[in-house]
Amino acid sequence: MSTFGNAQVQLKKAADKLGISKQTLGALLEPEHIEKVFCKVEMDDGETKTFEGYRVRHNTNRGPGKGGIRFHPQVDLDEVKALANWMTWKCAVMDVPFGGAKGGVVVDPKKLSKEELKRLSQTFMKLIAPVVGPEKDIPAPDVGTNAEVMEWMLDAYNSAVGGQHPGVITGKPLIRGGSVGRDDATARGGFYLLQKVAQDLEFPKHLTLAIQGFGNAGQFMAKLAADAGYRVVAVSDSSGGVSNPNGLDVAKLLAHKMSTGRVAGFQGQTISNEEILELPVDVLVPAALENQITKNNARKIKAKVVLELANGPTTPEADDILFQKGVIVLPDILANAGGVTVSYFEWFQNQNGQKWTLDQVHEKLLEKMLQAAQKVFETAHKVNTDFRTAALMVALRRVMSAQKVA
Ligand code: GLU
């Protein structure tokens, strides 16, 4: 099944519980706008290569489109449509005044030189400039992109339309109008949520975690968890994984990843990306890509809690199995929403000429996460459903009540 198909199944389940008609749901599922572009980029050897890219705006009932830009070889329209869809529900659950959007370019950024990456980033932004803007659609980082790429794209947008528009993109470097606290925001939001759940469920103080994916979200999650005294017993990335039942030395692991670009090679037992999902830990953190927990391995999941820092890591069939097994799934549209929430803080500061302190950002993020969690947990208990369906119900209600008449 396709990733967009999975997003559809999830939404249908929530819509059924709310008694939403098929017609209304159909209209809500499909995007408002799809922009497909071909980026012609000069490589360092003088050859010109073409990279396919997309910007999908899913829904703007609650505000401008918002969502990251992914650089990854597996990007396709089906995936970007699903990711844009999830952004709409994520922003609505968090009650930030944005709709949903997403972008992607089919490329392996690790195979490009820095100059090639810069040319690709700027070409892509130049091509999508007519459909984005501070009050239209606001990109941000995602898998394979970072603050430097955002800075290049900001320059490309400004030169395409003229003037200075820091609010067109978030996740920028601080000197270009970025916000303090945006770098670790995705992990931190998930970490705040985990702290709440760990307290409610009376988890041991030194609870254990396994993290699949060691990009921005996975790395900061490991750091926050280790700083809190949790035991990170396994970590993996596309190079493979390492585990140590007594807990990995996270500071050393981060230094190893920084110097070699990979997890593999770090001391500990070797573990695959599949095996890591089945470890007997308190908390499993999928922080990589979609469709990792499926009907084939869901029965083998031993974690008590799955904290989704990735988007779409669990398929609908796996969701049903985990719910029956009593595994608590903290869904992506809540668990990884810290990123877009601090993106909203960044955009707000840009639009209003403000600069917040790190304490202010953390305080407001915590407040937002707890408010959203409370609403989702209450809804789940009221209608006796899983947290993903409950989160989608909260989001659907908000998006529909903001629906435009025409
Ligand atoms: N790419 C992130 C996400 O999937 C952040 C989006 C944003 O900050 O706009 O939520």
CSV table of N, CA and C in Angstrom, one decimal, residues 69-194:
chain,number,residue,atom,x,y,z
A,69,ILE,N,11.0,20.5,3.5
A,69,ILE,CA,11.4,20.1,2.1
A,69,ILE,C,12.4,18.9,2.3
A,70,ARG,N,12.1,17.8,1.8
A,70,ARG,CA,12.9,16.6,1.9
A,70,ARG,C,13.8,16.4,0.7
A,71,PHE,N,15.1,16.1,0.9
A,71,PHE,CA,16.0,15.6,-0.1
A,71,PHE,C,16.3,14.2,0.1
A,72,HIS,N,15.8,13.3,-0.7
A,72,HIS,CA,16.0,11.9,-0.5
A,72,HIS,C,15.7,11.1,-1.8
A,73,PRO,N,16.5,10.1,-2.1
A,73,PRO,CA,16.3,9.3,-3.3
A,73,PRO,C,14.9,8.7,-3.5
A,74,GLN,N,14.3,8.4,-2.3
A,74,GLN,CA,13.0,7.7,-2.4
A,74,GLN,C,11.8,8.7,-2.5
A,75,VAL,N,12.0,10.0,-2.6
A,75,VAL,CA,10.9,10.9,-2.7
A,75,VAL,C,10.1,10.6,-3.9
A,76,ASP,N,8.8,10.6,-3.8
A,76,ASP,CA,7.9,10.6,-5.0
A,76,ASP,C,6.6,11.4,-4.6
A,77,LEU,N,5.7,11.6,-5.6
A,77,LEU,CA,4.6,12.4,-5.4
A,77,LEU,C,3.6,11.8,-4.3
A,78,ASP,N,3.5,10.5,-4.3
A,78,ASP,CA,2.7,9.8,-3.3
A,78,ASP,C,3.1,10.1,-1.9
A,79,GLU,N,4.4,10.1,-1.7
A,79,GLU,CA,5.0,10.3,-0.4
A,79,GLU,C,4.8,11.8,0.0
A,80,VAL,N,5.1,12.7,-0.9
A,80,VAL,CA,5.0,14.1,-0.6
A,80,VAL,C,3.5,14.5,-0.3
A,81,LYS,N,2.6,13.9,-1.0
A,81,LYS,CA,1.1,14.1,-0.7
A,81,LYS,C,0.8,13.6,0.7
A,82,ALA,N,1.3,12.5,1.1
A,82,ALA,CA,1.0,12.0,2.4
A,82,ALA,C,1.6,12.9,3.5
A,83,LEU,N,2.9,13.3,3.2
A,83,LEU,CA,3.5,14.2,4.2
A,83,LEU,C,2.8,15.5,4.3
A,84,ALA,N,2.3,16.0,3.2
A,84,ALA,CA,1.6,17.3,3.2
A,84,ALA,C,0.3,17.2,4.0
A,85,ASN,N,-0.3,16.0,3.8
A,85,ASN,CA,-1.6,15.7,4.5
A,85,ASN,C,-1.3,15.7,6.0
A,86,TRP,N,-0.3,15.0,6.4
A,86,TRP,CA,0.0,14.9,7.9
A,86,TRP,C,0.3,16.3,8.5
A,87,MET,N,1.0,17.2,7.7
A,87,MET,CA,1.3,18.5,8.2
A,87,MET,C,0.0,19.3,8.6
A,88,THR,N,-1.0,19.1,7.7
A,88,THR,CA,-2.3,19.8,8.0
A,88,THR,C,-2.8,19.4,9.4
A,89,TRP,N,-2.8,18.0,9.6
A,89,TRP,CA,-3.4,17.5,10.9
A,89,TRP,C,-2.5,17.9,12.1
A,90,LYS,N,-1.2,17.9,11.8
A,90,LYS,CA,-0.2,18.2,12.9
A,90,LYS,C,-0.4,19.6,13.3
A,91,CYS,N,-0.5,20.6,12.4
A,91,CYS,CA,-0.6,22.0,12.8
A,91,CYS,C,-2.0,22.2,13.5
A,92,ALA,N,-3.0,21.4,13.1
A,92,ALA,CA,-4.3,21.6,13.7
A,92,ALA,C,-4.3,21.0,15.1
A,93,VAL,N,-3.6,19.8,15.3
A,93,VAL,CA,-3.6,19.3,16.7
A,93,VAL,C,-2.8,20.2,17.6
A,94,MET,N,-1.8,20.8,17.1
A,94,MET,CA,-1.0,21.8,17.9
A,94,MET,C,-1.7,23.1,18.1
A,95,ASP,N,-2.7,23.3,17.3
A,95,ASP,CA,-3.4,24.6,17.3
A,95,ASP,C,-2.5,25.8,16.9
A,96,VAL,N,-1.6,25.5,15.9
A,96,VAL,CA,-0.8,26.7,15.4
A,96,VAL,C,-1.5,27.1,14.1
A,97,PRO,N,-1.5,28.4,13.8
A,97,PRO,CA,-2.4,28.8,12.7
A,97,PRO,C,-1.8,28.6,11.3
A,98,PHE,N,-1.6,27.4,11.0
A,98,PHE,CA,-1.0,27.0,9.6
A,98,PHE,C,-1.9,25.8,9.1
A,99,GLY,N,-1.8,25.7,7.8
A,99,GLY,CA,-2.3,24.5,7.1
A,99,GLY,C,-1.1,23.6,6.9
A,100,GLY,N,-1.3,22.7,5.9
A,100,GLY,CA,-0.3,21.7,5.7
A,100,GLY,C,0.3,21.7,4.3
A,101,ALA,N,1.6,21.5,4.1
A,101,ALA,CA,2.3,21.5,2.8
A,101,ALA,C,3.5,20.6,3.0
A,102,LYS,N,4.1,20.3,1.9
A,102,LYS,CA,5.4,19.5,2.0
A,102,LYS,C,6.1,19.6,0.6
A,103,GLY,N,7.4,19.5,0.6
A,103,GLY,CA,8.2,19.5,-0.6
A,103,GLY,C,9.2,18.4,-0.6
A,104,GLY,N,9.6,18.0,-1.8
A,104,GLY,CA,10.7,17.0,-1.8
A,104,GLY,C,11.4,17.0,-3.2
A,105,VAL,N,12.7,16.6,-3.1
A,105,VAL,CA,13.4,16.5,-4.3
A,105,VAL,C,14.0,15.1,-4.4
A,106,VAL,N,14.0,14.5,-5.5
A,106,VAL,CA,14.5,13.1,-5.6
A,106,VAL,C,16.0,13.2,-5.8
A,107,VAL,N,16.7,13.1,-4.7
A,107,VAL,CA,18.2,13.2,-4.8
A,107,VAL,C,18.8,12.6,-3.5
A,108,ASP,N,20.0,12.1,-3.6
A,108,ASP,CA,20.8,11.7,-2.5
A,108,ASP,C,21.8,12.8,-2.2
A,109,PRO,N,21.4,13.6,-1.2
A,109,PRO,CA,22.3,14.8,-1.0
A,109,PRO,C,23.7,14.5,-0.6
A,110,LYS,N,23.9,13.2,0.0
A,110,LYS,CA,25.3,12.8,0.4
A,110,LYS,C,26.2,12.6,-0.8
A,111,LYS,N,25.5,12.5,-2.0
A,111,LYS,CA,26.4,12.2,-3.2
A,111,LYS,C,26.7,13.5,-3.9
A,112,LEU,N,26.2,14.7,-3.4
A,112,LEU,CA,26.5,16.0,-4.1
A,112,LEU,C,27.6,16.7,-3.3
A,113,SER,N,28.4,17.5,-4.0
A,113,SER,CA,29.4,18.4,-3.4
A,113,SER,C,28.6,19.5,-2.7
A,114,LYS,N,29.2,20.3,-1.9
A,114,LYS,CA,28.5,21.4,-1.2
A,114,LYS,C,28.0,22.4,-2.3
A,115,GLU,N,28.8,22.7,-3.2
A,115,GLU,CA,28.4,23.7,-4.3
A,115,GLU,C,27.2,23.1,-5.1
A,116,GLU,N,27.3,21.8,-5.4
A,116,GLU,CA,26.2,21.2,-6.2
A,116,GLU,C,24.9,21.3,-5.4
A,117,LEU,N,25.0,21.0,-4.1
A,117,LEU,CA,23.8,21.0,-3.2
A,117,LEU,C,23.2,22.4,-3.1
A,118,LYS,N,24.1,23.4,-3.1
A,118,LYS,CA,23.7,24.8,-3.0
A,118,LYS,C,23.0,25.2,-4.3
A,119,ARG,N,23.5,24.8,-5.4
A,119,ARG,CA,22.9,25.1,-6.7
A,119,ARG,C,21.5,24.4,-6.8
A,120,LEU,N,21.5,23.2,-6.4
A,120,LEU,CA,20.2,22.5,-6.4
A,120,LEU,C,19.1,23.1,-5.5
A,121,SER,N,19.5,23.5,-4.3
A,121,SER,CA,18.6,24.1,-3.3
A,121,SER,C,18.1,25.4,-3.9
A,122,GLN,N,19.0,26.2,-4.5
A,122,GLN,CA,18.6,27.5,-5.0
A,122,GLN,C,17.7,27.4,-6.3
A,123,THR,N,18.0,26.4,-7.1
A,123,THR,CA,17.2,26.2,-8.3
A,123,THR,C,15.8,25.8,-7.9
A,124,PHE,N,15.7,24.8,-7.0
A,124,PHE,CA,14.4,24.3,-6.5
A,124,PHE,C,13.6,25.5,-6.0
A,125,MET,N,14.2,26.3,-5.1
A,125,MET,CA,13.5,27.4,-4.5
A,125,MET,C,13.0,28.4,-5.6
A,126,LYS,N,13.9,28.7,-6.5
A,126,LYS,CA,13.5,29.7,-7.6
A,126,LYS,C,12.3,29.1,-8.3
A,127,LEU,N,12.3,27.8,-8.6
A,127,LEU,CA,11.2,27.3,-9.3
A,127,LEU,C,9.8,27.2,-8.5
A,128,ILE,N,9.9,27.1,-7.2
A,128,ILE,CA,8.7,27.0,-6.4
A,128,ILE,C,8.3,28.4,-5.9
A,129,ALA,N,9.2,29.4,-6.1
A,129,ALA,CA,9.0,30.8,-5.5
A,129,ALA,C,7.5,31.3,-5.8
A,130,PRO,N,7.0,31.1,-7.0
A,130,PRO,CA,5.6,31.6,-7.2
A,130,PRO,C,4.5,31.0,-6.3
A,131,VAL,N,4.8,29.8,-5.8
A,131,VAL,CA,3.7,29.2,-5.0
A,131,VAL,C,4.0,29.2,-3.5
A,132,VAL,N,5.2,29.7,-3.0
A,132,VAL,CA,5.4,29.9,-1.6
A,132,VAL,C,5.5,31.3,-1.2
A,133,GLY,N,5.5,31.6,0.1
A,133,GLY,CA,5.6,33.0,0.6
A,133,GLY,C,5.2,33.0,2.0
A,134,PRO,N,5.6,34.1,2.8
A,134,PRO,CA,5.3,34.1,4.2
A,134,PRO,C,3.9,34.0,4.6
A,135,GLU,N,3.0,34.4,3.7
A,135,GLU,CA,1.6,34.2,4.0
A,135,GLU,C,0.8,33.2,3.1
A,136,LYS,N,1.6,32.5,2.4
A,136,LYS,CA,1.1,31.5,1.4
A,136,LYS,C,1.4,30.1,1.7
A,137,ASP,N,2.7,29.9,1.8
A,137,ASP,CA,3.2,28.5,2.1
A,137,ASP,C,4.7,28.6,2.5
A,138,ILE,N,5.0,28.1,3.7
A,138,ILE,CA,6.3,28.4,4.4
A,138,ILE,C,7.1,27.1,4.6
A,139,PRO,N,8.1,26.8,3.7
A,139,PRO,CA,8.9,25.6,3.9
A,139,PRO,C,9.8,25.6,5.1
A,140,ALA,N,10.5,24.5,5.3
A,140,ALA,CA,11.3,24.3,6.5
A,140,ALA,C,12.2,23.1,6.2
A,141,PRO,N,13.1,22.7,7.1
A,141,PRO,CA,13.9,21.5,6.9
A,141,PRO,C,13.1,20.2,7.1
A,142,ASP,N,13.6,19.2,6.5
A,142,ASP,CA,13.0,17.8,6.7
A,142,ASP,C,14.2,16.9,6.5
A,143,VAL,N,14.0,15.6,6.3
A,143,VAL,CA,15.0,14.6,6.1
A,143,VAL,C,15.9,15.1,4.9
A,144,GLY,N,17.2,15.2,5.2
A,144,GLY,CA,18.2,15.5,4.1
A,144,GLY,C,18.4,17.0,3.9
A,145,THR,N,17.7,17.8,4.6
A,145,THR,CA,18.0,19.3,4.5
A,145,THR,C,18.2,19.9,5.9
A,146,ASN,N,18.8,21.1,6.0
A,146,ASN,CA,19.2,21.6,7.3
A,146,ASN,C,19.2,23.2,7.2
A,147,ALA,N,19.7,23.8,8.2
A,147,ALA,CA,19.7,25.3,8.3
A,147,ALA,C,20.4,25.9,7.2
A,148,GLU,N,21.5,25.3,6.8
A,148,GLU,CA,22.3,25.9,5.7
A,148,GLU,C,21.5,25.9,4.3
A,149,VAL,N,20.8,24.8,4.1
A,149,VAL,CA,20.0,24.7,2.9
A,149,VAL,C,18.9,25.7,3.0
A,150,MET,N,18.3,26.0,4.2
A,150,MET,CA,17.3,27.0,4.3
A,150,MET,C,17.8,28.4,4.0
A,151,GLU,N,19.1,28.6,4.4
A,151,GLU,CA,19.7,29.9,4.1
A,151,GLU,C,19.8,30.1,2.6
A,152,TRP,N,20.3,29.1,1.9
A,152,TRP,CA,20.5,29.2,0.5
A,152,TRP,C,19.1,29.4,-0.2
A,153,MET,N,18.1,28.7,0.3
A,153,MET,CA,16.8,28.9,-0.3
A,153,MET,C,16.2,30.3,0.0
A,154,LEU,N,16.5,30.8,1.2
A,154,LEU,CA,16.0,32.2,1.5
A,154,LEU,C,16.6,33.2,0.5
A,155,ASP,N,17.9,33.0,0.3
A,155,ASP,CA,18.5,33.9,-0.7
A,155,ASP,C,17.9,33.8,-2.0
A,156,ALA,N,17.6,32.6,-2.4
A,156,ALA,CA,17.0,32.4,-3.8
A,156,ALA,C,15.6,33.0,-3.9
A,157,TYR,N,14.9,32.9,-2.8
A,157,TYR,CA,13.5,33.4,-2.8
A,157,TYR,C,13.6,35.0,-2.8
A,158,ASN,N,14.4,35.5,-2.0
A,158,ASN,CA,14.6,37.0,-2.0
A,158,ASN,C,15.0,37.5,-3.3
A,159,SER,N,15.9,36.8,-4.0
A,159,SER,CA,16.3,37.4,-5.3
A,159,SER,C,15.3,37.1,-6.4
A,160,ALA,N,14.5,36.1,-6.2
A,160,ALA,CA,13.4,35.9,-7.2
A,160,ALA,C,12.3,36.9,-7.1
A,161,VAL,N,11.9,37.3,-5.9
A,161,VAL,CA,10.8,38.2,-5.7
A,161,VAL,C,11.2,39.6,-5.4
A,162,GLY,N,12.4,39.8,-4.9
A,162,GLY,CA,12.9,41.2,-4.5
A,162,GLY,C,12.6,41.4,-3.1
A,163,GLY,N,13.5,42.1,-2.4
A,163,GLY,CA,13.3,42.5,-1.0
A,163,GLY,C,13.8,41.4,0.0
A,164,GLN,N,13.5,41.6,1.3
A,164,GLN,CA,13.9,40.6,2.3
A,164,GLN,C,12.7,40.0,2.9
A,165,HIS,N,12.6,38.7,2.9
A,165,HIS,CA,11.4,38.0,3.4
A,165,HIS,C,11.8,36.8,4.4
A,166,PRO,N,12.3,37.1,5.5
A,166,PRO,CA,12.8,36.0,6.4
A,166,PRO,C,11.6,35.1,6.8
A,167,GLY,N,10.4,35.6,6.8
A,167,GLY,CA,9.2,34.7,7.1
A,167,GLY,C,8.8,33.7,6.1
A,168,VAL,N,9.6,33.6,4.9
A,168,VAL,CA,9.2,32.7,3.9
A,168,VAL,C,9.6,31.3,4.2
A,169,ILE,N,10.6,31.2,5.2
A,169,ILE,CA,11.2,29.8,5.4
A,169,ILE,C,11.6,29.8,6.9
A,170,THR,N,11.4,28.6,7.5
A,170,THR,CA,11.9,28.5,8.9
A,170,THR,C,13.0,27.4,9.0
A,171,GLY,N,13.6,27.4,10.2
A,171,GLY,CA,14.7,26.5,10.4
A,171,GLY,C,16.0,27.1,9.9
A,172,LYS,N,16.0,28.5,9.8
A,172,LYS,CA,17.1,29.2,9.2
A,172,LYS,C,18.2,29.4,10.3
A,173,PRO,N,19.4,29.7,9.9
A,173,PRO,CA,20.4,30.0,10.9
A,173,PRO,C,20.0,31.3,11.7
A,174,LEU,N,20.5,31.3,12.9
A,174,LEU,CA,20.1,32.5,13.8
A,174,LEU,C,20.4,33.8,13.2
A,175,ILE,N,21.5,34.0,12.5
A,175,ILE,CA,21.9,35.3,12.0
A,175,ILE,C,21.0,35.7,10.8
A,176,ARG,N,20.2,34.8,10.2
A,176,ARG,CA,19.3,35.1,9.2
A,176,ARG,C,17.8,35.1,9.6
A,177,GLY,N,17.7,35.2,11.0
A,177,GLY,CA,16.3,35.3,11.5
A,177,GLY,C,15.7,34.0,12.0
A,178,GLY,N,16.6,33.0,12.2
A,178,GLY,CA,16.2,31.8,12.8
A,178,GLY,C,15.8,32.0,14.2
A,179,SER,N,15.2,31.0,14.8
A,179,SER,CA,14.9,31.1,16.3
A,179,SER,C,15.8,30.2,17.1
A,180,VAL,N,16.1,30.7,18.3
A,180,VAL,CA,16.8,29.8,19.2
A,180,VAL,C,15.9,28.6,19.5
A,181,GLY,N,16.4,27.5,19.7
A,181,GLY,CA,15.6,26.3,20.1
A,181,GLY,C,14.9,25.6,18.9
A,182,ARG,N,15.1,26.0,17.7
A,182,ARG,CA,14.5,25.3,16.5
A,182,ARG,C,15.3,24.1,16.2
A,183,ASP,N,16.7,24.1,16.5
A,183,ASP,CA,17.5,22.9,16.1
A,183,ASP,C,17.0,21.6,16.8
A,184,ASP,N,16.8,21.7,18.1
A,184,ASP,CA,16.4,20.4,18.8
A,184,ASP,C,14.9,20.3,19.0
A,185,ALA,N,14.1,21.2,18.4
A,185,ALA,CA,12.7,21.3,18.7
A,185,ALA,C,11.9,20.0,18.5
A,186,THR,N,12.1,19.3,17.4
A,186,THR,CA,11.4,18.1,17.1
A,186,THR,C,11.6,17.0,18.2
A,187,ALA,N,12.8,16.8,18.5
A,187,ALA,CA,13.1,15.9,19.6
A,187,ALA,C,12.6,16.4,20.9
A,188,ARG,N,12.8,17.6,21.2
A,188,ARG,CA,12.4,18.2,22.5
A,188,ARG,C,10.9,18.1,22.7
A,189,GLY,N,10.1,18.4,21.7
A,189,GLY,CA,8.6,18.2,21.8
A,189,GLY,C,8.3,16.8,22.2
A,190,GLY,N,8.9,15.8,21.5
A,190,GLY,CA,8.7,14.4,21.8
A,190,GLY,C,9.2,14.0,23.1
A,191,PHE,N,10.3,14.6,23.5
A,191,PHE,CA,10.8,14.3,24.9
A,191,PHE,C,9.9,14.8,26.0
A,192,TYR,N,9.3,16.0,25.8
A,192,TYR,CA,8.4,16.6,26.8
A,192,TYR,C,7.1,15.6,26.9
A,193,LEU,N,6.7,15.1,25.7
A,193,LEU,CA,5.5,14.2,25.7
A,193,LEU,C,5.9,12.9,26.4
A,194,LEU,N,7.1,12.4,26.2
A,194,LEU,CA,7.5,11.2,26.8
A,194,LEU,C,7.6,11.3,28.3
